[in-house]
Structure formats: structure tokens, C-alpha cells
Coordinates of C-alpha atoms in Angstrom, one line a residue:
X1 CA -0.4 -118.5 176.4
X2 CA -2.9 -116.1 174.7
X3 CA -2.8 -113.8 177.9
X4 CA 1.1 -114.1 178.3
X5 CA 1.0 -112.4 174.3
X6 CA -1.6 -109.9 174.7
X7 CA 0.2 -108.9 178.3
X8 CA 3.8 -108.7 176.4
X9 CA 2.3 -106.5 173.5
X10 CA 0.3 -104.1 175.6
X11 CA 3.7 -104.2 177.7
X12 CA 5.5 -103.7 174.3
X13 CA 3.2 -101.0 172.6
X14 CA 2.7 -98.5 176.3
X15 CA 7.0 -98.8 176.1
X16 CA 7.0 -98.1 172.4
X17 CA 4.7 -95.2 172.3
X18 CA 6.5 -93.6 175.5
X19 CA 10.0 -93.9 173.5
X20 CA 8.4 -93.0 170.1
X21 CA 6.9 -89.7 171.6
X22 CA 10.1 -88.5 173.3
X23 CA 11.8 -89.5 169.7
X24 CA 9.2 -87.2 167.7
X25 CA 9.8 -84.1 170.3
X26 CA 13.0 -83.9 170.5
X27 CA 14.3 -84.5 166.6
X28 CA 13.7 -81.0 165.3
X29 CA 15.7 -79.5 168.8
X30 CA 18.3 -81.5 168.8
X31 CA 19.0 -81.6 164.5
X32 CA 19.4 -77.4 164.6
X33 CA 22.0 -78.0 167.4
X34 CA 23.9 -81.1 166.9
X35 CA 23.0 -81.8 163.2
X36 CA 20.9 -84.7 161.5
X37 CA 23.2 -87.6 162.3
X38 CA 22.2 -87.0 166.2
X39 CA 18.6 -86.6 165.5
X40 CA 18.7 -90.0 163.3
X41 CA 20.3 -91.3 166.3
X42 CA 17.3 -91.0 168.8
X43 CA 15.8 -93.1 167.2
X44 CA 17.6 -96.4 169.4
X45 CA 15.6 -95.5 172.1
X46 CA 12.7 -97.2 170.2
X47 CA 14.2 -100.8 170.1
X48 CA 15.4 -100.1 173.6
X49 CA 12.5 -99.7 175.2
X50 CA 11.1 -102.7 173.4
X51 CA 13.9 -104.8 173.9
X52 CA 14.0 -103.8 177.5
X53 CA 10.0 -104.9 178.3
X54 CA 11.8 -108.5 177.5
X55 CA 14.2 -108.4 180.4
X56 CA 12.9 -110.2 183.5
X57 CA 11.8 -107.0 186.2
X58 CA 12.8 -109.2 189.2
X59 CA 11.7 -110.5 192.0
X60 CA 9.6 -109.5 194.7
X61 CA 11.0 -110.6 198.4
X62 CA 7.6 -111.1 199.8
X63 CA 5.9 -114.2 198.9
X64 CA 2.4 -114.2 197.1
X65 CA 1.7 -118.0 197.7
X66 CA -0.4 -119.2 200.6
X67 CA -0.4 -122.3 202.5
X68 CA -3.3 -123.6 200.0
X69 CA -6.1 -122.5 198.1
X70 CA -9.7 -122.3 199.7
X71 CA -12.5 -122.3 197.0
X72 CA -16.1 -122.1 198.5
X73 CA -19.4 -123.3 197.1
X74 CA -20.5 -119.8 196.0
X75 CA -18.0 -119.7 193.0
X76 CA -20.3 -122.5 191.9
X77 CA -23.3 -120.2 191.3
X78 CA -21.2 -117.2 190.2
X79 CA -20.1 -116.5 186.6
X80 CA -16.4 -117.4 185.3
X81 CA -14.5 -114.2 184.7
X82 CA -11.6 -116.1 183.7
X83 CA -13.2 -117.6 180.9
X84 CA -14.9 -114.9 179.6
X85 CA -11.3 -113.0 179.8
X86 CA -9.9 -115.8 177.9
X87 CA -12.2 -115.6 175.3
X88 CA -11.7 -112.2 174.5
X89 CA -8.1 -112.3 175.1
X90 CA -8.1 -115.2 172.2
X91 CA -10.3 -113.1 170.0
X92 CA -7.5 -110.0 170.5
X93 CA -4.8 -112.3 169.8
X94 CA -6.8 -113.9 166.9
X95 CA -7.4 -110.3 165.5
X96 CA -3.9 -109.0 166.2
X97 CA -2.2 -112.0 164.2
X98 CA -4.3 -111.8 161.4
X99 CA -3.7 -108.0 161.0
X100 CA 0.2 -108.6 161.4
X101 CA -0.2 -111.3 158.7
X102 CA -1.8 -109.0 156.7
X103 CA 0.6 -106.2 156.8
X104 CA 3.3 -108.3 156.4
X105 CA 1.8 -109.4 153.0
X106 CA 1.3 -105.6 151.9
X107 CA 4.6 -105.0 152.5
X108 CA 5.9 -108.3 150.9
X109 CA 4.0 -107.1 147.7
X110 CA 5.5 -103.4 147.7
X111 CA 9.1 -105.2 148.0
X112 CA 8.1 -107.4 145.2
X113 CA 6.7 -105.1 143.2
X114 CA 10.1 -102.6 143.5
X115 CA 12.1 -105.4 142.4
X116 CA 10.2 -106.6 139.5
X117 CA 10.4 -103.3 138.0
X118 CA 14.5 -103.4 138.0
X119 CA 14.7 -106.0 135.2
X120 CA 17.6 -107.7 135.3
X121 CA 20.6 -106.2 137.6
X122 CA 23.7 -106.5 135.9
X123 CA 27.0 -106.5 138.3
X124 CA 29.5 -104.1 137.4
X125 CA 33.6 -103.9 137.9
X126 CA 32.6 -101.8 140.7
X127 CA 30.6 -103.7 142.7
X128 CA 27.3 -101.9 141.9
X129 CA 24.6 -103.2 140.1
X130 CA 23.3 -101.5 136.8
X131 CA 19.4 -101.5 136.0
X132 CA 17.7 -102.5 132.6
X133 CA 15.2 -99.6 133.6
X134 CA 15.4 -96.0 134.7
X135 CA 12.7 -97.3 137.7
X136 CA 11.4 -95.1 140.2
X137 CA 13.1 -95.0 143.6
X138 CA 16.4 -95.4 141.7
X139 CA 19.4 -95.2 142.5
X140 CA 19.0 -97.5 145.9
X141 CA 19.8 -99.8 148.3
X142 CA 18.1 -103.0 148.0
X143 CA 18.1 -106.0 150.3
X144 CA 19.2 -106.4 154.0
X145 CA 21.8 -109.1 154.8
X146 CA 23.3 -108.6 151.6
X147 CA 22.4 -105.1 150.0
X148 CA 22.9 -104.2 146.5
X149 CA 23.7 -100.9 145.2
X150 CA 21.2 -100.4 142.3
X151 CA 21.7 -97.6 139.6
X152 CA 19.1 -96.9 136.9
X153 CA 19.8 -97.7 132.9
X154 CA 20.2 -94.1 132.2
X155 CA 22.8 -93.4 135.1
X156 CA 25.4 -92.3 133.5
X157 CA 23.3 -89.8 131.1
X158 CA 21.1 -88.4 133.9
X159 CA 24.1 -87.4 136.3
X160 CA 27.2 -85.6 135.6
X161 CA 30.5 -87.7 136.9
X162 CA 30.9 -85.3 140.4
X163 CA 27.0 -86.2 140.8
X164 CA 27.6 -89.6 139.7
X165 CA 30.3 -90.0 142.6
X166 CA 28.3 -87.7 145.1
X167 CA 25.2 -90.2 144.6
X168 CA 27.1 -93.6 145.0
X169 CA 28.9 -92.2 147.8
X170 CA 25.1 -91.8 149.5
X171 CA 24.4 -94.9 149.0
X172 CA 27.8 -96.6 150.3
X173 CA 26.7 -94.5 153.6
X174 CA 23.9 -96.3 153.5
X175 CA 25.2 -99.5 153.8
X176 CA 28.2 -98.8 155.7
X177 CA 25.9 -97.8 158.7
X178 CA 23.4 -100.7 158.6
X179 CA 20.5 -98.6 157.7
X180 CA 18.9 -101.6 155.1
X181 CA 18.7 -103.5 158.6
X182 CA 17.2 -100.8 160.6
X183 CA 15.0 -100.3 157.6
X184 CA 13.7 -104.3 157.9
X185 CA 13.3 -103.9 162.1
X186 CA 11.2 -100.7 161.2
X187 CA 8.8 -103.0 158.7
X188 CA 8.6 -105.6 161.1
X189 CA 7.4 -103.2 164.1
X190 CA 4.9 -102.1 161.5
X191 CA 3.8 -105.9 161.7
X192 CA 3.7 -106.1 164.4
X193 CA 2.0 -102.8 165.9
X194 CA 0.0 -102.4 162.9
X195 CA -2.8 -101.0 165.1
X196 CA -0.4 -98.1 167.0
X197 CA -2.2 -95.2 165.0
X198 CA 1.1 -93.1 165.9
X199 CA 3.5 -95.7 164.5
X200 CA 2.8 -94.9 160.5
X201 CA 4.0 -90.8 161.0
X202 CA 6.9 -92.1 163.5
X203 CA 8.1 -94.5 161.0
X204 CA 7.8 -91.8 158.2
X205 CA 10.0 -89.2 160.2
X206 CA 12.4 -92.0 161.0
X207 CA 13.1 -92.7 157.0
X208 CA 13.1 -88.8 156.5
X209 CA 16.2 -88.4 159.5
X210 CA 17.8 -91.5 158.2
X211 CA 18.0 -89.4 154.5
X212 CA 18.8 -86.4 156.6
X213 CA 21.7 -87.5 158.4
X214 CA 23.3 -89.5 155.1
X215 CA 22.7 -85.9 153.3
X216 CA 24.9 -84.7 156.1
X217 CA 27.6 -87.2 156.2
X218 CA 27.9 -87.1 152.3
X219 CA 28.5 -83.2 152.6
X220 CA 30.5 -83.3 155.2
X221 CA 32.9 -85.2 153.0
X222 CA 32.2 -83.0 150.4
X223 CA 31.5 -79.6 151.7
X224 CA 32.5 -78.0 148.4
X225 CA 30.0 -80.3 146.0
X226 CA 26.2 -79.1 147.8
X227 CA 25.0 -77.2 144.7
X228 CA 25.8 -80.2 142.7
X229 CA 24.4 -82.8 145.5
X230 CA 21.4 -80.3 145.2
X231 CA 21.4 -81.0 141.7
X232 CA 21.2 -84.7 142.0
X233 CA 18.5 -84.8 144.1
X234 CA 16.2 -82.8 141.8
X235 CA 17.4 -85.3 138.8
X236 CA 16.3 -88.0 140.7
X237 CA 13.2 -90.0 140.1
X238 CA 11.4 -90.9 143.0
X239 CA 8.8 -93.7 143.9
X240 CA 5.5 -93.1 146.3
X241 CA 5.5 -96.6 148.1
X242 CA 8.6 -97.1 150.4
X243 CA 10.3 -100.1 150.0
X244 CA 10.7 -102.1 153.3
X245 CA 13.8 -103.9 152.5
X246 CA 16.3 -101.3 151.5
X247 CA 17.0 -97.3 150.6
X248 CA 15.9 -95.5 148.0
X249 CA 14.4 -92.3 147.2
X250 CA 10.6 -91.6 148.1
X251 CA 8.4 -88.7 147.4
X252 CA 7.1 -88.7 151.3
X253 CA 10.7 -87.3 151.9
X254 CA 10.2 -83.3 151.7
X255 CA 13.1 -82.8 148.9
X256 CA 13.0 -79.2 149.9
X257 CA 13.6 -79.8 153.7
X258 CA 16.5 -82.1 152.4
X259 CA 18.0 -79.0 150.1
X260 CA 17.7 -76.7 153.0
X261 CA 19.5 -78.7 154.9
X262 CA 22.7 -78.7 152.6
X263 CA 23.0 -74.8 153.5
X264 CA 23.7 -76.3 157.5
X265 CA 27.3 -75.5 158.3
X266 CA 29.4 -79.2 158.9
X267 CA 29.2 -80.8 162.2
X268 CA 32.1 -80.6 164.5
X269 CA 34.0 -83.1 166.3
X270 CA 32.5 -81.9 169.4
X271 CA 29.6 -81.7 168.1
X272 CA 29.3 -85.5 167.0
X273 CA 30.4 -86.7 170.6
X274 CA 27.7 -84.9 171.9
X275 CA 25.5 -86.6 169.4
X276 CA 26.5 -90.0 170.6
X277 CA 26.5 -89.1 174.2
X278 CA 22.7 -87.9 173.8
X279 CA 21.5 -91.0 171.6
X280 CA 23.3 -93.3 174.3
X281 CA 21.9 -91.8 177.4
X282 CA 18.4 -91.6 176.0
X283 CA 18.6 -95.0 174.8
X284 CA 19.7 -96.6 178.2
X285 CA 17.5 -94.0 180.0
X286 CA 14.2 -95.2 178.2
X287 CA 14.9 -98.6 178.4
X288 CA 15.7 -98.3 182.1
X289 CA 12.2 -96.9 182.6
X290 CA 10.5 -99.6 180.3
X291 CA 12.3 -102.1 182.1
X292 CA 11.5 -100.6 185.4
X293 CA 7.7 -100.2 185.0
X294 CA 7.2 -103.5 184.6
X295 CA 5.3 -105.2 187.8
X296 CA 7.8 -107.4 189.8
X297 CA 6.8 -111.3 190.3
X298 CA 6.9 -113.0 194.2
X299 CA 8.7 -116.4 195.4
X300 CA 7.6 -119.9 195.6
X301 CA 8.9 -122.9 197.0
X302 CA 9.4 -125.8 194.8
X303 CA 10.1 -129.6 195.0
X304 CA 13.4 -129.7 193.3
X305 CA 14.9 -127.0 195.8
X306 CA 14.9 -124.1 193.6
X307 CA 12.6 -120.8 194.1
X308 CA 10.2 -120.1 191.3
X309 CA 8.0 -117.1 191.6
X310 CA 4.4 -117.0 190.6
X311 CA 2.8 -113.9 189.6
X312 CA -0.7 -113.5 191.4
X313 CA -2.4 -111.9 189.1
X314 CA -1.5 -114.7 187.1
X315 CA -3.5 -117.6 189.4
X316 CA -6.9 -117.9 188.1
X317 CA -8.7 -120.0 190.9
X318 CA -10.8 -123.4 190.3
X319 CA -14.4 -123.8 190.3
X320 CA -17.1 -125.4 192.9
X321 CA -18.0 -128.1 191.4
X322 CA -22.1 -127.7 191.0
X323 CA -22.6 -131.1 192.3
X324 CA -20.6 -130.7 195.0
X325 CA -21.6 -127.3 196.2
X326 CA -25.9 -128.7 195.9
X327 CA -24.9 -131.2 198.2
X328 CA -22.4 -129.6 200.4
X329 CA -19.5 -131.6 199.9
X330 CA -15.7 -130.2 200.4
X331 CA -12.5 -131.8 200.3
X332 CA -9.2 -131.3 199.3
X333 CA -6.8 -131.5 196.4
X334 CA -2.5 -132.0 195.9
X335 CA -1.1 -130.8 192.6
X336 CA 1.7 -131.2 191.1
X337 CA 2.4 -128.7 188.8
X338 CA 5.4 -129.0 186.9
X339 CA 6.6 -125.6 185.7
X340 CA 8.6 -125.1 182.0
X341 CA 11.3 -122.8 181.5
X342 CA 9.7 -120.0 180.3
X343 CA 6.9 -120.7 183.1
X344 CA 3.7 -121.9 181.4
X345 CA 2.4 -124.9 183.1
X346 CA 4.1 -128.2 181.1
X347 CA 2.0 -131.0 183.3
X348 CA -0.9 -131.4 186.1
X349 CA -0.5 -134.6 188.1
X350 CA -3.6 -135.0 191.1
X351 CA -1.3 -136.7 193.6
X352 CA -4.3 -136.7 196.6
X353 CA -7.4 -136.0 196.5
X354 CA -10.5 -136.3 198.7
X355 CA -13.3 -137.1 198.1
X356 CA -11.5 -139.2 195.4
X357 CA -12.2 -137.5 191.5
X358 CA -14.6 -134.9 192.7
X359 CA -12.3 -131.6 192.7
X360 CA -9.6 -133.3 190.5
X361 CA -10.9 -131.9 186.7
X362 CA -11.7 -128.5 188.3
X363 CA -8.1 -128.1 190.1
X364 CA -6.0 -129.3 187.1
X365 CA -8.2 -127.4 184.8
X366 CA -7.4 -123.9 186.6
X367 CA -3.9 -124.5 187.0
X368 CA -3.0 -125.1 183.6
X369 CA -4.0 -121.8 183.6
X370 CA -1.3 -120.5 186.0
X371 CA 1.5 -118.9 185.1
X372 CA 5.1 -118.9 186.7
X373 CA 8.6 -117.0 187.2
X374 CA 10.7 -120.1 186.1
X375 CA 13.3 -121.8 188.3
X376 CA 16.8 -120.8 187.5
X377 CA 19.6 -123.6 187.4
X378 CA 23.3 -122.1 187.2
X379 CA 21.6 -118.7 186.4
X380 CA 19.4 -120.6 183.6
X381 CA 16.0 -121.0 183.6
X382 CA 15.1 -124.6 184.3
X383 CA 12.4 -126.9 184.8
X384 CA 11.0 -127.6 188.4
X385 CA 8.2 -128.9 190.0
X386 CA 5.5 -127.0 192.4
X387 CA 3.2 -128.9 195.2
X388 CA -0.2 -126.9 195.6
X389 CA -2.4 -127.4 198.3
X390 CA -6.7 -126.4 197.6
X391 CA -9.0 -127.0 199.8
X392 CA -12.5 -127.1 198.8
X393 CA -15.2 -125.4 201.8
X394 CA -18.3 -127.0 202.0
X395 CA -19.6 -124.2 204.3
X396 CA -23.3 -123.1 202.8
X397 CA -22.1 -119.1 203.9
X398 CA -18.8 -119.5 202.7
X399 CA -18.1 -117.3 199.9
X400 CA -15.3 -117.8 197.0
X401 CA -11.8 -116.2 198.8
X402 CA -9.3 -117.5 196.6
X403 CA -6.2 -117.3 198.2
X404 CA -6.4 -117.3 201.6

């Protein structure tokens, strides 16, 4: 299981970085031509890519699986690569879940610790939410299935009414487009990649076009009202920690790249189409290529009737027993491996064996290692049942094969 994870997340974080690179590159480009709204929109190629590393990559028409497994004495004598790897691979996972818990508990705090400095919301005949304090990072969006408007205790005597309106407005946009939820799969990435060194700046640039591109599509209701949205965002107080589960106002967001960008002219129908087009065909594109690098797996025949496929790379072999190499002993061994349906091993059963017990704890031990492409069932995965064949060489020049 531990080397399923640590495959998946090296899988995840090679797709993640491609997509987040191409992101980073083409956001200034593509915000001077099709506005901020398009560039906030490259962003889907992130979760595409990662999303598309989860797809099943197929399978391979040539089969991987011999006729049995021939183990000779020298792996005996030899050290076990496999168990080193599977050592280090737990220590990786060990250290990667511990870091992900700890982020996740930084974050927790820094949500926490923007709430508790609200007081005590009180609902108002509009819908918003008013403050007992004038708290940094206000006004904002707070929550994600459910997200609050929140406006500071001094709202209405820090912003004139056409700010007042221009303000809420922002954060309606906000909600209206989901960004509070974007803003919670952003936080968990950083849980979960908390070691990407490039994923802090990405996520950074990605709260800064999200700003942008509501900046635009306030304006662009209001193209008479930027000096006073200008206005409003220097009135505003702003807080240095983000908070994961919402929008509000940070002090990492350049204010003045924010102003500047009020002077852009509107964007045009056409140019919006060509916005979505872009963010659409980069999306699928990237995920296509995520999906497409991954390696393809190989069939197997199994007892039920149905064609599992077993990744070789995934088959570490057994071990010569020490006994049984000193002496020269072979014999052979019939497994039955019954596979889950998401293809770890579920059971070892030792249906033949001869000599009788010698090879049986080595054979069982190594394929509960094994990994499988699960059965499918009505286009489901399913459970199904795999008879493997190792023969165990006694020949003294013999050396380990594996497969063969």
C-alpha cells in the first residue's frame, strides 16, 4: 500500500508541477490580451492534471505474466531490495503524512484565528453579516459550503454608499463563481504537496488572479465607478496571513498591480469566448498528457473468467529459502491469490506445494506484495481470483531469474 501512495503522489506532484509551470507562463500573456478573468481561468489545468493521474491509463495487449515463477538458490545469499525499498518507501510515506498533518494544522489555526477576531457576526436584512470589529482582512468571504459575506463594525463610516455597493458587489462575485471552494482545494493541495517548493508562489499568483479577475468583473459592471473602486481598496484594511477557507483582502496581493489594472479597457464578448475556449483546451490538453504519461499495465488470466492485469514492476519475487538452498532442495508452489477491487492482494491461499511447507511462507509472503489491474464486472471493478505457478530451482549454478 505504502508503494501504491508514494507511486500516486510522485505520479500526482511530476503532473502538478508540469500544469503549474505552463499556468505561471502563460498568465501575464494571456491577462494583457484576453483580460484577468482568462488568466484566473488557467488555473483548471492544475486539478486536471491531478485528477487525470487518477484515470486508469489502460491496458497493455501483451501479456507480462509467465507460465510460473522460477526462483533459484542464489537469491538466498543475495540481499532483499524489496525490503530495503519498502522500508524507505514507509519512511517517505511516514514523513509525507506527518508533514500534511502538520500543514493542515497551521492552516486550521490561521482559519481559527481569522474567525475569532470577528466577534460575533450579526445577520442583516440583507443577507450579509455585520462585524463587532473593524478586523483585518475585512470585508470577506468566509466559509466554503455555506459562505458568509462579512463586513467590518465601521462599514458604513469607512465607505461611501457607491463604495459601499461597489465592495459588496466584489464579494457577491466571489461567491457567485465558487471561488471560497477553489480557495479550500487550493489549501488542501498545500496539504498535501507541502514539500513542492514551487507550490507556495503558484498558490500565491493563483489568489492574486482570482482578486484580478473579480476586480474585472466588478468594473465591467461598473465601468464608470473605478476611481471610486480605487478608493475602496486603499480604505481597506488588509490582513498578512491568508485565510484558507474564504476571500478576503491580503497584503501579499500587490494593491498597486490591482489599481493598474482598473485603467484596462472592459473585456469584449469576443474576447470572453476566447477566454473560455483557451482555459478549456488547456485544461483537457494537460490532463490528456498527465493521463497519457502514465505507464500502461498488461493481462492476466484469472479463475473466475475475467482478465485482470498485473503490473510487472509491481511483482516483487520470493526468496530461497536458506535452508533449502544449503541443501539443494527445489520444489514448487500453487497460489491463489485473490485480487480486491482496487488490486491490492485481499488473501494468499497455498493450494499445492512440494516439498510440503518449505516454499509456502516465502511465496505468500512476496505475493502479498503484488499488485494488480483489478477485474472488471459490467465495467466495474470486481473481485477475482488469480492461480500462480513458482517453481523453486535447486540447481547449485542457477541464479535468481524471476520471471521466466
Amino acid at each position: 500500500m505504502a508503494a501504491e501512495l508514494i507511486a500516486a503522489l510522485l505520479e500526482a506532484t511530476l503532473a502538478g508541477t508540469g500544469a503549474m509551470l505552463l499556468v505561471l507562463i502563460l498568465r501575464r500573456p494571456v491577462r494583457v490580451v484576453l483580460g484577468a478573468g482568462a488568466a484566473y481561468a488557467l488555473w483548471l489545468c492544475v486539478p486536471a492534471a491531478l485528477m487525470a493521474v487518477l484515470l486508469p491509463r489502460g491496458i497493455d495487449p501483451s501479456p507480462a505474466w509467465p507460465a510460473s515463477w522460477r526462483v533459484g538458490p542464489a537469491s538466498a545469499l543475495l540481499p532483499n531490495p524489496q525490503r530495503d525499498l519498502q522500508a524507505w518507501r514507509d519512511l517517505a510515506l511516514l514523513l509525507w503524512l506527518g508533514g500534511a498533518v502538520a500543514c493542515a494544522a497551521i492552516l486550521a489555526w490561521q482559519q481559527y484565528r481569522f474567525v475569532r477576531g470577528l466577534g460575533k457576526p450579526v445577520r442583516r436584512d440583507d443577507g450579509l453579516y455585520q462585524c463587532t470589529t473593524a478586523g483585518a482582512g475585512l470585508p470577506a468571504v468566509a466559509g466554503t459550503l455555506r459562505p458568509r459575506i462579512l463586513l467590518p463594525a465601521d462599514f458604513a463610516r469607512r465607505y461611501t454608499a457607491q463604495e459601499q455597493a461597489l465592495v459588496i458587489e466584489h464579494e457577491r462575485v466571489h461567491v457567485r463563481r465558487g471561488d471560497p471552494l477553489a480557495n479550500a482545494l487550493a489549501a488542501a493541495l498545500r496539504c498535501l504537496f507541502w514539500f513542492h517548493p514551487l507550490l507556495p508562489m503558484a498558490l500565491r499568483r493563483f489568489r492574486l488572479d482570482q482578486e484580478l479577475a473579480c476586480d474585472a468583473r466588478v468594473i465591467a459592471r461598473n465601468p464608470q465607478a473605478r476611481h471610486a473602486y480605487g478608493q475602496a481598496m486603499l480604505k481597506t484594511q488588509f490582513d498578512e496571513l491568508p485565510l484558507p477557507l474564504g476571500c478576503h483582502w491580503q497584503a501579499r496581493h500587490p494593491i498597486k498591480e490591482r489599481i493598474d489594472m482598473l485603467k484596462h479597457p472592459v473585456p469584449t464578448g469576443l474576447s470572453r469566448t476566447l477566454a473560455a475556449l483557451l482555459a478549456v483546451a488547456l485544461s483537457a490538453s494537460t490532463g490528456y498528457a498527465a493521463w497519457a504519461a502514465q505507464p500502461a499495465g498488461s493481462s492476466l488470466r484469472s479463475v473466475p473468467g475475467s482478465t485482470p492485469a498485473v503490473m510487472a514492476s509491481k511483482l516483487p519475487p520470493p526468496r530461497y529459502p536458506v535452508e533449502a538452498a544449503q541443501q539443494y532442495i527445489g520444489g514448487k508452489v500453487m497460489l491463489l491469490v485473490t485480487v480486491d477491487t482496487d488490486g491490492s492482494v485481499a488473501e494468499v491461499e497455498v493450494e499445492q506445494s512440494s516439498p510440503a511447507g518449505v516454499f509456502d511462507v516465502p511465496a505468500v509472503e512476496a505475493a502479498r506484495q503484488w499488485r494488480f489491474q483489478p477485474a472488471t464486472e459490467n465495467g466495474r471493478p470486481a473481485r477475482s481470483q488469480v492461480r500462480v505457478p513458482i517453481t523453486f530451482e535447486a540447481k547449485p549454478t542457477e541464479v535468481d531469474g524471476g520471471a521466466g
